[in-house]
Amino acid sequence: MYDNWEELEKSIEECKKCKLCNNRNNIVFGEGNKEADLMFIGEGPGADEDKQGIPFVGKAGKLMNEAFKGLGIKREEVYIANIVKCRPPQNRVPEEAEAVACLNYLRNQVILVKPKIIVLLGSTALKNILGKEYGITAMRGKWIEKKGIKYMPTWHPAALLRDENKKIEFWKDLKEVANNLNKM
Ligand code: URA
Ligand code: SF4
C-alpha cells in the first residue's frame, strides 16, 4: 500500500498481474476528486473506457452523467473507479483471479480518498467489495456500514438500459445517497 497518489499511480503502470493486460489499450485507473466524500465503484472498463483511459465515458457513463445532473452533483466532485482496471474481452464479467489481482489498487484508492459513502454499481462491485454472500437483488437500496464507510449497493447503469423498473430503483437509491451526503 502507498500513502500517496504518485507512487500508487506509478505502481500500476504496465501492470501485468492478470491476463487482462494482454488486450488492453489503456489502464483505466480512475478519476475524480481525490478527497471526495462520495465514491462510485463499477465493474470494469468497456470499449470506450479502454480507448480513452477514463471510467464511465461510454453508454453507461452517459447514464451516470445524467444521474449526477439530476442529483445536483458535479462529476468532478466525486471519485469513480472500477473493480478491474483493464477491459475484459467482450465486456465479460471479470474472473475471480482478475478481480483478486486488481483489488489492491482499488483498496489503496479507497484508503487515499477516504470517502464517507461508496456506491457499489452492480453485482461485481458488491461481491468483490463486501463479499460473495451478498446478492444485488436483495441488497440494492440498503445501507451497509463497514469500518466507518457507508456502502450503498445499486444496479449497474448498464442494467438500466434493459429494464425501466431498475431505472426507478437506481434513481431512488442515488437520491437516498445524495440526501445522506447533504446531512453529513
Ligand atoms: N462499466 C463499468 O463498470 N465501468 C466503466 O468504467 C464503464 C462501464
Ligand atoms: Fe493489472 Fe488490474 Fe489490469 Fe489485471 S486488470 S493487468 S491486475 S491493472
JSON list of C-alpha atoms and ligand atoms in Angstrom, two decimals:
[
{"chain": "A", "resi": 1, "resn": "MET", "atom": "CA", "xyz": [0.00, 0.00, 0.00]},
{"chain": "A", "resi": 2, "resn": "TYR", "atom": "CA", "xyz": [1.17, 3.51, -0.81]},
{"chain": "A", "resi": 3, "resn": "ASP", "atom": "CA", "xyz": [0.48, 6.62, 1.20]},
{"chain": "A", "resi": 4, "resn": "ASN", "atom": "CA", "xyz": [0.50, 8.89, -1.85]},
{"chain": "A", "resi": 5, "resn": "TRP", "atom": "CA", "xyz": [-1.05, 9.02, -5.32]},
{"chain": "A", "resi": 6, "resn": "GLU", "atom": "CA", "xyz": [2.22, 9.42, -7.21]},
{"chain": "A", "resi": 7, "resn": "GLU", "atom": "CA", "xyz": [3.62, 6.09, -6.04]},
{"chain": "A", "resi": 8, "resn": "LEU", "atom": "CA", "xyz": [0.30, 4.30, -6.43]},
{"chain": "A", "resi": 9, "resn": "GLU", "atom": "CA", "xyz": [-0.15, 5.56, -9.98]},
{"chain": "A", "resi": 10, "resn": "LYS", "atom": "CA", "xyz": [3.43, 4.65, -10.82]},
{"chain": "A", "resi": 11, "resn": "SER", "atom": "CA", "xyz": [2.95, 1.14, -9.40]},
{"chain": "A", "resi": 12, "resn": "ILE", "atom": "CA", "xyz": [0.13, 0.32, -11.82]},
{"chain": "A", "resi": 13, "resn": "GLU", "atom": "CA", "xyz": [1.90, 1.47, -15.00]},
{"chain": "A", "resi": 14, "resn": "GLU", "atom": "CA", "xyz": [2.48, -1.56, -17.23]},
{"chain": "A", "resi": 15, "resn": "CYS", "atom": "CA", "xyz": [0.77, -3.84, -14.69]},
{"chain": "A", "resi": 16, "resn": "LYS", "atom": "CA", "xyz": [0.78, -7.47, -15.80]},
{"chain": "A", "resi": 17, "resn": "LYS", "atom": "CA", "xyz": [-0.69, -9.03, -12.69]},
{"chain": "A", "resi": 18, "resn": "CYS", "atom": "CA", "xyz": [-3.53, -10.65, -14.63]},
{"chain": "A", "resi": 19, "resn": "LYS", "atom": "CA", "xyz": [-4.27, -11.70, -18.20]},
{"chain": "A", "resi": 20, "resn": "LEU", "atom": "CA", "xyz": [-6.46, -8.66, -18.89]},
{"chain": "A", "resi": 21, "resn": "CYS", "atom": "CA", "xyz": [-3.18, -6.85, -19.59]},
{"chain": "A", "resi": 22, "resn": "ASN", "atom": "CA", "xyz": [-2.90, -8.71, -22.90]},
{"chain": "A", "resi": 23, "resn": "ASN", "atom": "CA", "xyz": [-5.69, -6.93, -24.79]},
{"chain": "A", "resi": 24, "resn": "ARG", "atom": "CA", "xyz": [-5.90, -3.52, -23.19]},
{"chain": "A", "resi": 25, "resn": "ASN", "atom": "CA", "xyz": [-5.20, -0.24, -24.91]},
{"chain": "A", "resi": 26, "resn": "ASN", "atom": "CA", "xyz": [-5.24, 1.76, -21.69]},
{"chain": "A", "resi": 27, "resn": "ILE", "atom": "CA", "xyz": [-5.33, 1.06, -17.98]},
{"chain": "A", "resi": 28, "resn": "VAL", "atom": "CA", "xyz": [-8.41, 2.82, -16.60]},
{"chain": "A", "resi": 29, "resn": "PHE", "atom": "CA", "xyz": [-7.11, 3.81, -13.19]},
{"chain": "A", "resi": 30, "resn": "GLY", "atom": "CA", "xyz": [-9.99, 6.01, -12.05]},
{"chain": "A", "resi": 31, "resn": "GLU", "atom": "CA", "xyz": [-10.69, 9.72, -11.95]},
{"chain": "A", "resi": 32, "resn": "GLY", "atom": "CA", "xyz": [-12.21, 12.48, -9.93]},
{"chain": "A", "resi": 33, "resn": "ASN", "atom": "CA", "xyz": [-11.83, 14.32, -6.66]},
{"chain": "A", "resi": 34, "resn": "LYS", "atom": "CA", "xyz": [-9.07, 12.62, -4.70]},
{"chain": "A", "resi": 35, "resn": "GLU", "atom": "CA", "xyz": [-10.65, 13.88, -1.47]},
{"chain": "A", "resi": 36, "resn": "ALA", "atom": "CA", "xyz": [-14.24, 13.04, -2.38]},
{"chain": "A", "resi": 37, "resn": "ASP", "atom": "CA", "xyz": [-16.85, 12.20, 0.25]},
{"chain": "A", "resi": 38, "resn": "LEU", "atom": "CA", "xyz": [-18.61, 10.10, -2.37]},
{"chain": "A", "resi": 39, "resn": "MET", "atom": "CA", "xyz": [-17.06, 7.35, -4.45]},
{"chain": "A", "resi": 40, "resn": "PHE", "atom": "CA", "xyz": [-18.54, 5.12, -7.17]},
{"chain": "A", "resi": 41, "resn": "ILE", "atom": "CA", "xyz": [-17.23, 1.67, -7.98]},
{"chain": "A", "resi": 42, "resn": "GLY", "atom": "CA", "xyz": [-18.18, -0.06, -11.23]},
{"chain": "A", "resi": 43, "resn": "GLU", "atom": "CA", "xyz": [-17.15, -3.37, -12.77]},
{"chain": "A", "resi": 44, "resn": "GLY", "atom": "CA", "xyz": [-14.52, -2.76, -15.41]},
{"chain": "A", "resi": 45, "resn": "PRO", "atom": "CA", "xyz": [-13.76, -0.68, -18.49]},
{"chain": "A", "resi": 46, "resn": "GLY", "atom": "CA", "xyz": [-15.75, -1.15, -21.69]},
{"chain": "A", "resi": 47, "resn": "ALA", "atom": "CA", "xyz": [-14.57, -0.37, -25.21]},
{"chain": "A", "resi": 48, "resn": "ASP", "atom": "CA", "xyz": [-14.86, 3.43, -24.88]},
{"chain": "A", "resi": 49, "resn": "GLU", "atom": "CA", "xyz": [-13.16, 3.47, -21.49]},
{"chain": "A", "resi": 50, "resn": "ASP", "atom": "CA", "xyz": [-10.35, 1.26, -22.80]},
{"chain": "A", "resi": 51, "resn": "LYS", "atom": "CA", "xyz": [-9.85, 3.64, -25.73]},
{"chain": "A", "resi": 52, "resn": "GLN", "atom": "CA", "xyz": [-9.80, 6.79, -23.59]},
{"chain": "A", "resi": 53, "resn": "GLY", "atom": "CA", "xyz": [-8.36, 5.53, -20.30]},
{"chain": "A", "resi": 54, "resn": "ILE", "atom": "CA", "xyz": [-11.23, 7.16, -18.38]},
{"chain": "A", "resi": 55, "resn": "PRO", "atom": "CA", "xyz": [-14.01, 5.35, -16.44]},
{"chain": "A", "resi": 56, "resn": "PHE", "atom": "CA", "xyz": [-17.67, 5.62, -17.46]},
{"chain": "A", "resi": 57, "resn": "VAL", "atom": "CA", "xyz": [-17.38, 7.55, -20.70]},
{"chain": "A", "resi": 58, "resn": "GLY", "atom": "CA", "xyz": [-19.48, 5.18, -22.87]},
{"chain": "A", "resi": 59, "resn": "LYS", "atom": "CA", "xyz": [-23.21, 4.44, -22.77]},
{"chain": "A", "resi": 60, "resn": "ALA", "atom": "CA", "xyz": [-23.22, 3.61, -19.06]},
{"chain": "A", "resi": 61, "resn": "GLY", "atom": "CA", "xyz": [-21.20, 6.75, -18.43]},
{"chain": "A", "resi": 62, "resn": "LYS", "atom": "CA", "xyz": [-23.81, 8.89, -20.18]},
{"chain": "A", "resi": 63, "resn": "LEU", "atom": "CA", "xyz": [-26.40, 7.50, -17.79]},
{"chain": "A", "resi": 64, "resn": "MET", "atom": "CA", "xyz": [-24.15, 8.26, -14.84]},
{"chain": "A", "resi": 65, "resn": "ASN", "atom": "CA", "xyz": [-23.69, 11.82, -16.09]},
{"chain": "A", "resi": 66, "resn": "GLU", "atom": "CA", "xyz": [-27.47, 12.24, -16.35]},
{"chain": "A", "resi": 67, "resn": "ALA", "atom": "CA", "xyz": [-27.85, 10.92, -12.81]},
{"chain": "A", "resi": 68, "resn": "PHE", "atom": "CA", "xyz": [-25.23, 13.34, -11.49]},
{"chain": "A", "resi": 69, "resn": "LYS", "atom": "CA", "xyz": [-27.03, 16.20, -13.17]},
{"chain": "A", "resi": 70, "resn": "GLY", "atom": "CA", "xyz": [-30.39, 15.19, -11.70]},
{"chain": "A", "resi": 71, "resn": "LEU", "atom": "CA", "xyz": [-28.90, 14.90, -8.24]},
{"chain": "A", "resi": 72, "resn": "GLY", "atom": "CA", "xyz": [-27.10, 18.23, -8.41]},
{"chain": "A", "resi": 73, "resn": "ILE", "atom": "CA", "xyz": [-23.74, 16.52, -8.07]},
{"chain": "A", "resi": 74, "resn": "LYS", "atom": "CA", "xyz": [-20.82, 17.57, -10.23]},
{"chain": "A", "resi": 75, "resn": "ARG", "atom": "CA", "xyz": [-18.99, 14.62, -11.72]},
{"chain": "A", "resi": 76, "resn": "GLU", "atom": "CA", "xyz": [-15.65, 16.17, -10.77]},
{"chain": "A", "resi": 77, "resn": "GLU", "atom": "CA", "xyz": [-16.71, 16.31, -7.09]},
{"chain": "A", "resi": 78, "resn": "VAL", "atom": "CA", "xyz": [-16.84, 12.51, -6.78]},
{"chain": "A", "resi": 79, "resn": "TYR", "atom": "CA", "xyz": [-14.28, 9.76, -7.37]},
{"chain": "A", "resi": 80, "resn": "ILE", "atom": "CA", "xyz": [-15.01, 6.99, -9.88]},
{"chain": "A", "resi": 81, "resn": "ALA", "atom": "CA", "xyz": [-13.18, 3.68, -10.25]},
{"chain": "A", "resi": 82, "resn": "ASN", "atom": "CA", "xyz": [-13.72, 0.04, -11.19]},
{"chain": "A", "resi": 83, "resn": "ILE", "atom": "CA", "xyz": [-13.04, -3.43, -9.77]},
{"chain": "A", "resi": 84, "resn": "VAL", "atom": "CA", "xyz": [-10.66, -4.23, -12.67]},
{"chain": "A", "resi": 85, "resn": "LYS", "atom": "CA", "xyz": [-8.65, -1.54, -14.45]},
{"chain": "A", "resi": 86, "resn": "CYS", "atom": "CA", "xyz": [-8.29, -3.30, -17.81]},
{"chain": "A", "resi": 87, "resn": "ARG", "atom": "CA", "xyz": [-11.11, -4.21, -20.17]},
{"chain": "A", "resi": 88, "resn": "PRO", "atom": "CA", "xyz": [-12.36, -7.80, -20.05]},
{"chain": "A", "resi": 89, "resn": "PRO", "atom": "CA", "xyz": [-12.82, -9.24, -23.58]},
{"chain": "A", "resi": 90, "resn": "GLN", "atom": "CA", "xyz": [-16.38, -8.74, -24.91]},
{"chain": "A", "resi": 91, "resn": "ASN", "atom": "CA", "xyz": [-17.13, -6.93, -21.63]},
{"chain": "A", "resi": 92, "resn": "ARG", "atom": "CA", "xyz": [-17.50, -10.24, -19.81]},
{"chain": "A", "resi": 93, "resn": "VAL", "atom": "CA", "xyz": [-17.63, -10.27, -16.02]},
{"chain": "A", "resi": 94, "resn": "PRO", "atom": "CA", "xyz": [-14.10, -10.18, -14.54]},
{"chain": "A", "resi": 95, "resn": "GLU", "atom": "CA", "xyz": [-12.93, -13.61, -13.41]},
{"chain": "A", "resi": 96, "resn": "GLU", "atom": "CA", "xyz": [-12.18, -14.20, -9.74]},
{"chain": "A", "resi": 97, "resn": "ALA", "atom": "CA", "xyz": [-8.40, -14.28, -10.34]},
{"chain": "A", "resi": 98, "resn": "GLU", "atom": "CA", "xyz": [-8.54, -10.99, -12.26]},
{"chain": "A", "resi": 99, "resn": "ALA", "atom": "CA", "xyz": [-10.54, -9.21, -9.58]},
{"chain": "A", "resi": 100, "resn": "VAL", "atom": "CA", "xyz": [-8.26, -10.54, -6.84]},
{"chain": "A", "resi": 101, "resn": "ALA", "atom": "CA", "xyz": [-5.16, -9.46, -8.77]},
{"chain": "A", "resi": 102, "resn": "CYS", "atom": "CA", "xyz": [-6.50, -5.94, -9.24]},
{"chain": "A", "resi": 103, "resn": "LEU", "atom": "CA", "xyz": [-8.28, -5.27, -5.95]},
{"chain": "A", "resi": 104, "resn": "ASN", "atom": "CA", "xyz": [-5.30, -3.95, -4.02]},
{"chain": "A", "resi": 105, "resn": "TYR", "atom": "CA", "xyz": [-5.13, -0.94, -6.32]},
{"chain": "A", "resi": 106, "resn": "LEU", "atom": "CA", "xyz": [-8.76, -0.14, -5.57]},
{"chain": "A", "resi": 107, "resn": "ARG", "atom": "CA", "xyz": [-8.28, -0.70, -1.84]},
{"chain": "A", "resi": 108, "resn": "ASN", "atom": "CA", "xyz": [-5.39, 1.73, -1.93]},
{"chain": "A", "resi": 109, "resn": "GLN", "atom": "CA", "xyz": [-7.53, 4.27, -3.81]},
{"chain": "A", "resi": 110, "resn": "VAL", "atom": "CA", "xyz": [-10.22, 3.98, -1.13]},
{"chain": "A", "resi": 111, "resn": "ILE", "atom": "CA", "xyz": [-7.63, 4.47, 1.62]},
{"chain": "A", "resi": 112, "resn": "LEU", "atom": "CA", "xyz": [-6.30, 7.62, -0.07]},
{"chain": "A", "resi": 113, "resn": "VAL", "atom": "CA", "xyz": [-9.68, 9.14, -0.99]},
{"chain": "A", "resi": 114, "resn": "LYS", "atom": "CA", "xyz": [-11.25, 8.32, 2.42]},
{"chain": "A", "resi": 115, "resn": "PRO", "atom": "CA", "xyz": [-14.84, 8.56, 1.15]},
{"chain": "A", "resi": 116, "resn": "LYS", "atom": "CA", "xyz": [-17.75, 8.60, 3.58]},
{"chain": "A", "resi": 117, "resn": "ILE", "atom": "CA", "xyz": [-20.05, 6.86, 1.13]},
{"chain": "A", "resi": 118, "resn": "ILE", "atom": "CA", "xyz": [-19.29, 4.31, -1.58]},
{"chain": "A", "resi": 119, "resn": "VAL", "atom": "CA", "xyz": [-21.91, 3.42, -4.20]},
{"chain": "A", "resi": 120, "resn": "LEU", "atom": "CA", "xyz": [-21.42, -0.12, -5.47]},
{"chain": "A", "resi": 121, "resn": "LEU", "atom": "CA", "xyz": [-22.64, -0.29, -9.06]},
{"chain": "A", "resi": 122, "resn": "GLY", "atom": "CA", "xyz": [-23.89, -3.81, -9.69]},
{"chain": "A", "resi": 123, "resn": "SER", "atom": "CA", "xyz": [-23.16, -7.34, -8.59]},
{"chain": "A", "resi": 124, "resn": "THR", "atom": "CA", "xyz": [-19.44, -7.42, -9.42]},
{"chain": "A", "resi": 125, "resn": "ALA", "atom": "CA", "xyz": [-18.70, -4.38, -7.29]},
{"chain": "A", "resi": 126, "resn": "LEU", "atom": "CA", "xyz": [-20.92, -5.63, -4.44]},
{"chain": "A", "resi": 127, "resn": "LYS", "atom": "CA", "xyz": [-19.48, -9.15, -4.31]},
{"chain": "A", "resi": 128, "resn": "ASN", "atom": "CA", "xyz": [-15.85, -8.13, -4.60]},
{"chain": "A", "resi": 129, "resn": "ILE", "atom": "CA", "xyz": [-16.02, -5.32, -2.05]},
{"chain": "A", "resi": 130, "resn": "LEU", "atom": "CA", "xyz": [-18.42, -6.68, 0.58]},
{"chain": "A", "resi": 131, "resn": "GLY", "atom": "CA", "xyz": [-18.38, -10.44, 0.00]},
{"chain": "A", "resi": 132, "resn": "LYS", "atom": "CA", "xyz": [-19.62, -13.21, -2.24]},
{"chain": "A", "resi": 133, "resn": "GLU", "atom": "CA", "xyz": [-22.55, -13.90, 0.09]},
{"chain": "A", "resi": 134, "resn": "TYR", "atom": "CA", "xyz": [-24.24, -10.67, -0.97]},
{"chain": "A", "resi": 135, "resn": "GLY", "atom": "CA", "xyz": [-26.66, -10.55, -3.89]},
{"chain": "A", "resi": 136, "resn": "ILE", "atom": "CA", "xyz": [-27.54, -7.33, -5.68]},
{"chain": "A", "resi": 137, "resn": "THR", "atom": "CA", "xyz": [-31.28, -8.07, -5.98]},
{"chain": "A", "resi": 138, "resn": "ALA", "atom": "CA", "xyz": [-31.65, -8.48, -2.20]},
{"chain": "A", "resi": 139, "resn": "MET", "atom": "CA", "xyz": [-29.19, -5.79, -1.16]},
{"chain": "A", "resi": 140, "resn": "ARG", "atom": "CA", "xyz": [-29.77, -2.87, -3.50]},
{"chain": "A", "resi": 141, "resn": "GLY", "atom": "CA", "xyz": [-31.04, 0.23, -1.79]},
{"chain": "A", "resi": 142, "resn": "LYS", "atom": "CA", "xyz": [-29.84, -0.92, 1.65]},
{"chain": "A", "resi": 143, "resn": "TRP", "atom": "CA", "xyz": [-27.06, 0.78, 3.57]},
{"chain": "A", "resi": 144, "resn": "ILE", "atom": "CA", "xyz": [-24.24, -1.42, 4.81]},
{"chain": "A", "resi": 145, "resn": "GLU", "atom": "CA", "xyz": [-21.74, 0.18, 7.16]},
{"chain": "A", "resi": 146, "resn": "LYS", "atom": "CA", "xyz": [-18.23, -1.26, 7.43]},
{"chain": "A", "resi": 147, "resn": "LYS", "atom": "CA", "xyz": [-15.14, 0.27, 9.01]},
{"chain": "A", "resi": 148, "resn": "GLY", "atom": "CA", "xyz": [-16.60, 3.76, 9.04]},
{"chain": "A", "resi": 149, "resn": "ILE", "atom": "CA", "xyz": [-17.70, 3.72, 5.39]},
{"chain": "A", "resi": 150, "resn": "LYS", "atom": "CA", "xyz": [-21.35, 3.57, 4.34]},
{"chain": "A", "resi": 151, "resn": "TYR", "atom": "CA", "xyz": [-21.93, 1.41, 1.28]},
{"chain": "A", "resi": 152, "resn": "MET", "atom": "CA", "xyz": [-24.97, 1.68, -0.98]},
{"chain": "A", "resi": 153, "resn": "PRO", "atom": "CA", "xyz": [-25.35, -1.15, -3.49]},
{"chain": "A", "resi": 154, "resn": "THR", "atom": "CA", "xyz": [-27.46, -0.37, -6.54]},
{"chain": "A", "resi": 155, "resn": "TRP", "atom": "CA", "xyz": [-27.93, -1.53, -10.11]},
{"chain": "A", "resi": 156, "resn": "HIS", "atom": "CA", "xyz": [-25.14, -1.15, -12.61]},
{"chain": "A", "resi": 157, "resn": "PRO", "atom": "CA", "xyz": [-26.14, 1.61, -15.07]},
{"chain": "A", "resi": 158, "resn": "ALA", "atom": "CA", "xyz": [-25.82, -0.85, -17.99]},
{"chain": "A", "resi": 159, "resn": "ALA", "atom": "CA", "xyz": [-28.67, -2.88, -16.44]},
{"chain": "A", "resi": 160, "resn": "LEU", "atom": "CA", "xyz": [-30.96, 0.17, -16.65]},
{"chain": "A", "resi": 161, "resn": "LEU", "atom": "CA", "xyz": [-30.80, 0.18, -20.42]},
{"chain": "A", "resi": 162, "resn": "ARG", "atom": "CA", "xyz": [-32.78, -3.08, -20.44]},
{"chain": "A", "resi": 163, "resn": "ASP", "atom": "CA", "xyz": [-35.26, -2.51, -17.60]},
{"chain": "A", "resi": 164, "resn": "GLU", "atom": "CA", "xyz": [-37.42, 0.53, -16.81]},
{"chain": "A", "resi": 165, "resn": "ASN", "atom": "CA", "xyz": [-38.12, -0.68, -13.26]},
{"chain": "A", "resi": 166, "resn": "LYS", "atom": "CA", "xyz": [-34.44, -0.79, -12.44]},
{"chain": "A", "resi": 167, "resn": "LYS", "atom": "CA", "xyz": [-34.15, 2.79, -13.62]},
{"chain": "A", "resi": 168, "resn": "ILE", "atom": "CA", "xyz": [-36.68, 3.86, -10.99]},
{"chain": "A", "resi": 169, "resn": "GLU", "atom": "CA", "xyz": [-34.88, 1.90, -8.26]},
{"chain": "A", "resi": 170, "resn": "PHE", "atom": "CA", "xyz": [-31.47, 3.21, -9.31]},
{"chain": "A", "resi": 171, "resn": "TRP", "atom": "CA", "xyz": [-32.76, 6.76, -9.13]},
{"chain": "A", "resi": 172, "resn": "LYS", "atom": "CA", "xyz": [-34.30, 6.12, -5.70]},
{"chain": "A", "resi": 173, "resn": "ASP", "atom": "CA", "xyz": [-31.03, 4.68, -4.37]},
{"chain": "A", "resi": 174, "resn": "LEU", "atom": "CA", "xyz": [-28.98, 7.60, -5.63]},
{"chain": "A", "resi": 175, "resn": "LYS", "atom": "CA", "xyz": [-31.47, 10.10, -4.18]},
{"chain": "A", "resi": 176, "resn": "GLU", "atom": "CA", "xyz": [-31.02, 8.37, -0.82]},
{"chain": "A", "resi": 177, "resn": "VAL", "atom": "CA", "xyz": [-27.25, 8.72, -1.21]},
{"chain": "A", "resi": 178, "resn": "ALA", "atom": "CA", "xyz": [-27.48, 12.42, -2.11]},
{"chain": "A", "resi": 179, "resn": "ASN", "atom": "CA", "xyz": [-29.81, 13.12, 0.83]},
{"chain": "A", "resi": 180, "resn": "ASN", "atom": "CA", "xyz": [-27.44, 11.39, 3.21]},
{"chain": "A", "resi": 181, "resn": "LEU", "atom": "CA", "xyz": [-24.44, 13.22, 1.84]},
{"chain": "A", "resi": 182, "resn": "ASN", "atom": "CA", "xyz": [-26.17, 16.57, 2.38]},
{"chain": "A", "resi": 183, "resn": "LYS", "atom": "CA", "xyz": [-26.75, 15.69, 6.03]},
{"chain": "A", "resi": 184, "resn": "MET", "atom": "CA", "xyz": [-23.08, 14.88, 6.69]},
{"chain": "B", "resi": 1, "resn": "URA", "atom": "N1", "xyz": [-18.98, -0.04, -16.94]},
{"chain": "B", "resi": 1, "resn": "URA", "atom": "C1", "xyz": [-18.23, -0.13, -15.82]},
{"chain": "B", "resi": 1, "resn": "URA", "atom": "O1", "xyz": [-18.47, -0.94, -14.94]},
{"chain": "B", "resi": 1, "resn": "URA", "atom": "N2", "xyz": [-17.21, 0.70, -15.70]},
{"chain": "B", "resi": 1, "resn": "URA", "atom": "C2", "xyz": [-16.89, 1.62, -16.60]},
{"chain": "B", "resi": 1, "resn": "URA", "atom": "O2", "xyz": [-15.93, 2.35, -16.40]},
{"chain": "B", "resi": 1, "resn": "URA", "atom": "C3", "xyz": [-17.70, 1.69, -17.77]},
{"chain": "B", "resi": 1, "resn": "URA", "atom": "C4", "xyz": [-18.73, 0.85, -17.91]},
{"chain": "B", "resi": 2, "resn": "SF4", "atom": "FE1", "xyz": [-3.15, -5.24, -13.62]},
{"chain": "B", "resi": 2, "resn": "SF4", "atom": "FE2", "xyz": [-5.67, -4.82, -12.88]},
{"chain": "B", "resi": 2, "resn": "SF4", "atom": "FE3", "xyz": [-5.01, -4.61, -15.43]},
{"chain": "B", "resi": 2, "resn": "SF4", "atom": "FE4", "xyz": [-5.08, -7.00, -14.27]},
{"chain": "B", "resi": 2, "resn": "SF4", "atom": "S1", "xyz": [-6.82, -5.62, -14.60]},
{"chain": "B", "resi": 2, "resn": "SF4", "atom": "S2", "xyz": [-3.44, -6.23, -15.60]},
{"chain": "B", "resi": 2, "resn": "SF4", "atom": "S3", "xyz": [-4.35, -6.52, -12.22]},
{"chain": "B", "resi": 2, "resn": "SF4", "atom": "S4", "xyz": [-4.27, -3.29, -13.77]}
]
